[in-house]
Every structure is written in structure tokens, then in C-alpha cells.
mmCIF file of C-alpha atoms in Angstrom:
data_model
loop_
_atom_site.group_PDB
_atom_site.id
_atom_site.type_symbol
_atom_site.label_atom_id
_atom_site.label_comp_id
_atom_site.label_asym_id
_atom_site.label_seq_id
_atom_site.Cartn_x
_atom_site.Cartn_y
_atom_site.Cartn_z
ATOM 1 C CA MET A 1 -14.725 -12.372 21.382
ATOM 2 C CA LYS A 2 -11.840 -10.908 23.314
ATOM 3 C CA GLY A 3 -8.429 -10.492 21.731
ATOM 4 C CA PRO A 4 -5.019 -10.675 23.356
ATOM 5 C CA ALA A 5 -4.291 -8.362 26.283
ATOM 6 C CA PHE A 6 -1.216 -6.368 25.263
ATOM 7 C CA GLY A 7 -2.418 -2.964 26.436
ATOM 8 C CA ALA A 8 -1.622 0.176 24.471
ATOM 9 C CA LEU A 9 0.940 -1.613 22.288
ATOM 10 C CA GLY A 10 -1.656 -4.180 21.273
ATOM 11 C CA ALA A 11 -4.217 -1.478 20.562
ATOM 12 C CA SER A 12 -1.646 0.426 18.491
ATOM 13 C CA PHE A 13 -0.813 -2.733 16.551
ATOM 14 C CA THR A 14 -4.521 -3.301 15.869
ATOM 15 C CA VAL A 15 -5.051 0.291 14.697
ATOM 16 C CA MET A 16 -1.959 0.107 12.448
ATOM 17 C CA ARG A 17 -3.187 -3.100 10.829
ATOM 18 C CA ALA A 18 -6.646 -1.615 10.260
ATOM 19 C CA LEU A 19 -5.217 1.547 8.669
ATOM 20 C CA GLN A 20 -2.832 -0.528 6.561
ATOM 21 C CA VAL A 21 -5.649 -2.700 5.230
ATOM 22 C CA VAL A 22 -7.832 0.322 4.409
ATOM 23 C CA SER A 23 -4.948 2.021 2.569
ATOM 24 C CA LEU A 24 -3.959 -1.150 0.739
ATOM 25 C CA ILE A 25 -7.496 -1.942 -0.411
ATOM 26 C CA SER A 26 -7.887 1.645 -1.632
ATOM 27 C CA ILE A 27 -4.677 1.342 -3.643
ATOM 28 C CA ILE A 28 -5.800 -2.014 -5.060
ATOM 29 C CA GLY A 29 -9.097 -0.502 -6.205
ATOM 30 C CA MET A 30 -7.483 2.491 -7.887
ATOM 31 C CA THR A 31 -4.677 0.543 -9.587
ATOM 32 C CA ALA A 32 -7.107 -2.129 -10.774
ATOM 33 C CA ASN A 33 -9.254 0.650 -12.238
ATOM 34 C CA PHE A 34 -6.232 2.072 -14.088
ATOM 35 C CA ILE A 35 -5.300 -1.339 -15.447
ATOM 36 C CA SER A 36 -8.880 -1.928 -16.578
ATOM 37 C CA GLU A 37 -9.023 1.426 -18.379
ATOM 38 C CA MET A 38 -5.644 0.829 -20.010
ATOM 39 C CA VAL A 39 -6.643 -2.613 -21.226
ATOM 40 C CA SER A 40 -9.936 -1.251 -22.581
ATOM 41 C CA ALA A 41 -7.880 1.351 -24.496
ATOM 42 C CA ASN A 42 -5.752 -1.488 -25.955
ATOM 43 C CA GLN A 43 -2.675 -0.437 -23.975
ATOM 44 C CA ASN A 44 -0.396 -2.613 -21.910
ATOM 45 C CA PRO A 45 -0.345 -1.574 -18.264
ATOM 46 C CA PRO A 46 3.082 -0.244 -17.273
ATOM 47 C CA PRO A 47 5.200 -2.403 -14.958
ATOM 48 C CA VAL A 48 5.060 0.188 -12.160
ATOM 49 C CA ILE A 49 1.254 -0.112 -11.953
ATOM 50 C CA VAL A 50 1.336 -3.920 -12.141
ATOM 51 C CA GLY A 51 4.099 -3.943 -9.513
ATOM 52 C CA THR A 52 2.083 -1.664 -7.255
ATOM 53 C CA LEU A 53 -0.922 -3.963 -7.558
ATOM 54 C CA SER A 54 1.230 -7.034 -6.827
ATOM 55 C CA VAL A 55 2.886 -5.524 -3.753
ATOM 56 C CA THR A 56 -0.413 -4.310 -2.317
ATOM 57 C CA CYS A 57 -2.174 -7.659 -2.863
ATOM 58 C CA ILE A 58 0.649 -9.494 -1.081
ATOM 59 C CA ALA A 59 0.593 -6.909 1.712
ATOM 60 C CA VAL A 60 -3.169 -7.326 2.261
ATOM 61 C CA LEU A 61 -2.738 -11.093 2.604
ATOM 62 C CA TYR A 62 0.161 -10.570 5.003
ATOM 63 C CA CYS A 63 -1.834 -8.110 7.123
ATOM 64 C CA ALA A 64 -4.839 -10.430 7.287
ATOM 65 C CA ILE A 65 -2.792 -13.501 8.222
ATOM 66 C CA THR A 66 -0.665 -11.728 10.820
ATOM 67 C CA TYR A 67 -3.665 -10.091 12.456
ATOM 68 C CA ILE A 68 -5.530 -13.405 12.684
ATOM 69 C CA LEU A 69 -2.450 -14.965 14.290
ATOM 70 C CA TYR A 70 -2.108 -11.961 16.612
ATOM 71 C CA PHE A 71 -5.764 -12.168 17.637
ATOM 72 C CA ASP A 72 -5.318 -15.856 18.530
ATOM 73 C CA SER A 73 -2.038 -15.075 20.386
ATOM 74 C CA LEU A 74 -0.072 -17.192 17.904
ATOM 75 C CA LEU A 75 1.892 -14.449 16.129
ATOM 76 C CA PRO A 76 5.680 -14.703 16.440
ATOM 77 C CA PHE A 77 6.391 -10.992 16.883
ATOM 78 C CA LEU A 78 10.035 -11.163 15.815
ATOM 79 C CA ILE A 79 9.040 -12.684 12.471
ATOM 80 C CA SER A 80 6.259 -10.104 12.183
ATOM 81 C CA THR A 81 8.843 -7.364 12.731
ATOM 82 C CA GLY A 82 10.888 -8.744 9.831
ATOM 83 C CA GLY A 83 7.816 -9.027 7.619
ATOM 84 C CA ASP A 84 6.765 -5.471 8.393
ATOM 85 C CA ALA A 85 10.304 -4.259 7.651
ATOM 86 C CA LEU A 86 10.301 -6.070 4.288
ATOM 87 C CA LEU A 87 6.931 -4.576 3.391
ATOM 88 C CA LEU A 88 8.237 -1.176 4.480
ATOM 89 C CA ILE A 89 11.029 -1.530 1.921
ATOM 90 C CA ALA A 90 8.524 -2.633 -0.735
ATOM 91 C CA VAL A 91 6.187 0.323 -0.160
ATOM 92 C CA ILE A 92 9.140 2.727 -0.137
ATOM 93 C CA VAL A 93 10.058 1.417 -3.592
ATOM 94 C CA VAL A 94 6.428 1.775 -4.727
ATOM 95 C CA ALA A 95 6.179 5.321 -3.350
ATOM 96 C CA CYS A 96 9.427 6.364 -5.037
ATOM 97 C CA THR A 97 8.721 4.793 -8.434
ATOM 98 C CA VAL A 98 5.118 5.978 -8.578
ATOM 99 C CA GLY A 99 5.849 9.418 -7.176
ATOM 100 C CA LYS A 100 8.946 10.440 -9.080
ATOM 101 C CA PRO A 101 7.201 11.582 -12.280
ATOM 102 C CA LEU A 102 3.974 12.551 -10.477
ATOM 103 C CA SER A 103 5.684 15.120 -8.292
ATOM 104 C CA TYR A 104 5.959 17.445 -11.302
ATOM 105 C CA LEU A 105 2.311 17.046 -12.341
ATOM 106 C CA ASN A 106 -0.112 19.883 -11.501
ATOM 107 C CA CYS A 107 -3.553 18.267 -11.327
ATOM 108 C CA ALA A 108 -5.402 21.568 -10.971
ATOM 109 C CA ALA A 109 -4.114 22.704 -14.382
ATOM 110 C CA LEU A 110 -5.570 19.664 -16.179
ATOM 111 C CA PRO A 111 -8.991 19.571 -17.880
ATOM 112 C CA SER A 112 -11.903 18.387 -15.759
ATOM 113 C CA GLY A 113 -13.759 16.517 -18.460
ATOM 114 C CA GLY A 114 -12.926 14.523 -21.505
ATOM 115 C CA ASN A 115 -12.630 10.891 -22.338
ATOM 116 C CA THR A 116 -9.481 9.400 -20.862
ATOM 117 C CA SER A 117 -9.662 6.285 -23.042
ATOM 118 C CA SER A 118 -9.870 8.337 -26.244
ATOM 119 C CA PHE A 119 -6.935 10.488 -25.147
ATOM 120 C CA ILE A 120 -4.792 7.474 -24.293
ATOM 121 C CA ASP A 121 -5.786 5.666 -27.478
ATOM 122 C CA SER A 122 -4.704 8.718 -29.472
ATOM 123 C CA VAL A 123 -1.422 9.024 -27.584
ATOM 124 C CA GLY A 124 -0.802 5.299 -27.994
ATOM 125 C CA ARG A 125 -1.307 5.455 -31.753
ATOM 126 C CA ASN A 126 0.920 8.502 -32.088
ATOM 127 C CA LEU A 127 3.698 7.522 -29.682
ATOM 128 C CA SER A 128 3.325 3.708 -29.778
ATOM 129 C CA LYS A 129 3.761 3.471 -26.011
ATOM 130 C CA VAL A 130 1.831 5.104 -23.181
ATOM 131 C CA ASN A 131 3.611 5.582 -19.884
ATOM 132 C CA TYR A 132 1.573 5.809 -16.715
ATOM 133 C CA TRP A 133 2.397 9.477 -16.144
ATOM 134 C CA VAL A 134 0.835 10.251 -19.545
ATOM 135 C CA TRP A 135 -2.221 8.324 -18.365
ATOM 136 C CA ALA A 136 -2.192 10.203 -15.049
ATOM 137 C CA GLY A 137 -2.040 13.517 -16.904
ATOM 138 C CA ALA A 138 -5.054 12.773 -19.091
ATOM 139 C CA THR A 139 -7.656 14.368 -16.774
ATOM 140 C CA LYS A 140 -7.920 15.853 -13.299
ATOM 141 C CA THR A 141 -9.612 12.724 -12.009
ATOM 142 C CA THR A 142 -6.898 10.336 -13.149
ATOM 143 C CA CYS A 143 -4.234 12.728 -11.893
ATOM 144 C CA TYR A 144 -5.784 12.937 -8.445
ATOM 145 C CA GLU A 145 -6.249 9.153 -8.356
ATOM 146 C CA MET A 146 -2.567 8.560 -9.150
ATOM 147 C CA LYS A 147 -1.543 11.139 -6.574
ATOM 148 C CA ALA A 148 -3.843 9.392 -4.070
ATOM 149 C CA ILE A 149 -2.030 6.119 -4.771
ATOM 150 C CA TRP A 150 1.256 7.916 -4.210
ATOM 151 C CA GLY A 151 0.025 9.547 -0.994
ATOM 152 C CA LEU A 152 -1.354 6.286 0.373
ATOM 153 C CA SER A 153 1.970 4.611 -0.436
ATOM 154 C CA ILE A 154 3.767 7.259 1.606
ATOM 155 C CA ALA A 155 1.269 6.749 4.436
ATOM 156 C CA LEU A 156 1.932 3.003 4.269
ATOM 157 C CA CYS A 157 5.645 3.689 4.736
ATOM 158 C CA ILE A 158 4.846 5.368 8.047
ATOM 159 C CA LEU A 159 2.316 2.709 9.058
ATOM 160 C CA PHE A 160 4.631 -0.238 8.344
ATOM 161 C CA ALA A 161 7.515 1.487 10.147
ATOM 162 C CA PHE A 162 5.273 2.056 13.169
ATOM 163 C CA SER A 163 3.841 -1.481 13.153
ATOM 164 C CA SER A 164 7.378 -2.848 12.900
ATOM 165 C CA VAL A 165 8.345 -0.892 16.026
ATOM 166 C CA CYS A 166 5.152 -2.076 17.764
ATOM 167 C CA SER A 167 5.957 -5.681 16.833
ATOM 168 C CA VAL A 168 9.463 -5.536 18.262
ATOM 169 C CA CYS A 169 8.124 -3.932 21.458
ATOM 170 C CA LEU A 170 5.429 -6.618 21.712
ATOM 171 C CA TRP A 171 8.118 -9.270 21.238
ATOM 172 C CA LYS A 172 10.169 -7.764 24.081
ATOM 173 C CA ALA A 173 7.085 -7.579 26.322
ATOM 174 C CA GLN A 174 6.122 -11.165 25.508
ATOM 175 C CA LYS A 175 9.690 -12.335 26.114
ATOM 176 C CA ALA A 176 9.767 -10.570 29.504
ATOM 177 C CA GLN A 177 6.395 -12.112 30.443
ATOM 178 C CA ILE A 178 7.611 -15.626 29.583
ATOM 179 C CA LYS A 179 10.766 -15.074 31.644
ATOM 180 C CA LYS A 180 8.651 -13.821 34.583
ATOM 181 C CA ASP A 181 6.352 -16.884 34.316
ATOM 182 C CA ILE A 182 9.316 -19.279 34.357
ATOM 183 C CA GLU A 183 10.921 -17.638 37.393
ATOM 184 C CA GLY A 184 7.638 -17.775 39.251
#
């Protein structure tokens, strides 16, 4: 099974897609875990976590579809450039909204043990609403998981920017090849 022959640009595009999918699936797993724990503690998941999960699920589908089309030499690179740019904007929004309150949180200063659900249940009863940064500050583990989501979101910003540049370069190369084929 041999893929398209686009040289270093094609290899870069393939590596970017693979890294994007790994990062996105990691984020999906961690955010789904947070939502599950929040629901089990009778708390509504905050919109920023649900939004993060939604954006990453859509991005995984996009990455899978575009890579399949790329592998079969059917991907319109100019449209892929636009899609990558739109996802770049989406992950920038995710990174900023998730990271803003987390940037002040010192995970090393938090307790290692404890029951996160009990803590959140107590906070929820006393404050009536639990924000995700309260959830992230419950234990070291949850703090590091939220910071991992934030870090992977920042990494995705770089990856989608790079894959967007690769896509536009692949489009130019493909366009030049078609022109060369027509001229003989």
C-alpha cells in the first residue's frame, strides 16, 4: 500500500496528521474523564469542557477524512488549507479559554491524594456551582490532567498552523505539476 508521492512535504503532512490525531484523542480521553467524574458528582460539566470535547471530536473526524482523501490522492489541498486554518482558530480559542484560569494554578502545591468527587460534591453544595478550575484544583492529578489538556491544545495550534502551511505548499506543487503535464 503506497501513498501519494509528494516527497518531504507529503511526509511532513503525514507526520502532522498523526501527531494531531494522537493529541486530539488524548484530549478527548481526558475531557471525557472529567465530564464523567463531574456527572458522577451530580455536577453539570462546564461549557468550556463540553466545548473542548466538541471541537476535538470534530477535529479527529476532519483529520481522518482528510488523511484518507490525501492517501488516495483525492484531497483538494486548498480546501484542506482552509479547514486547517479554521481548526487552528478553534484550538486557539480552546487553548485560551482552558488556559486562562489554569495559568495561575500551582499543581505541585496541591494534595496528592483525596477523593476528587467528595471535594467537588462538597464545593457544589456550598457554592451551588462548580467551575472547572475548582475541579482542576481538587488534586494534583486533576490539575496535571487539565494542564495536559491545555498543553496539548497549544501543541495543536502549532500542528494545525504547520499542516496548513504544508497544505498550501502541496497545493502549489500539485498546481505546478498539472501545468507541467498540460504543457507536455
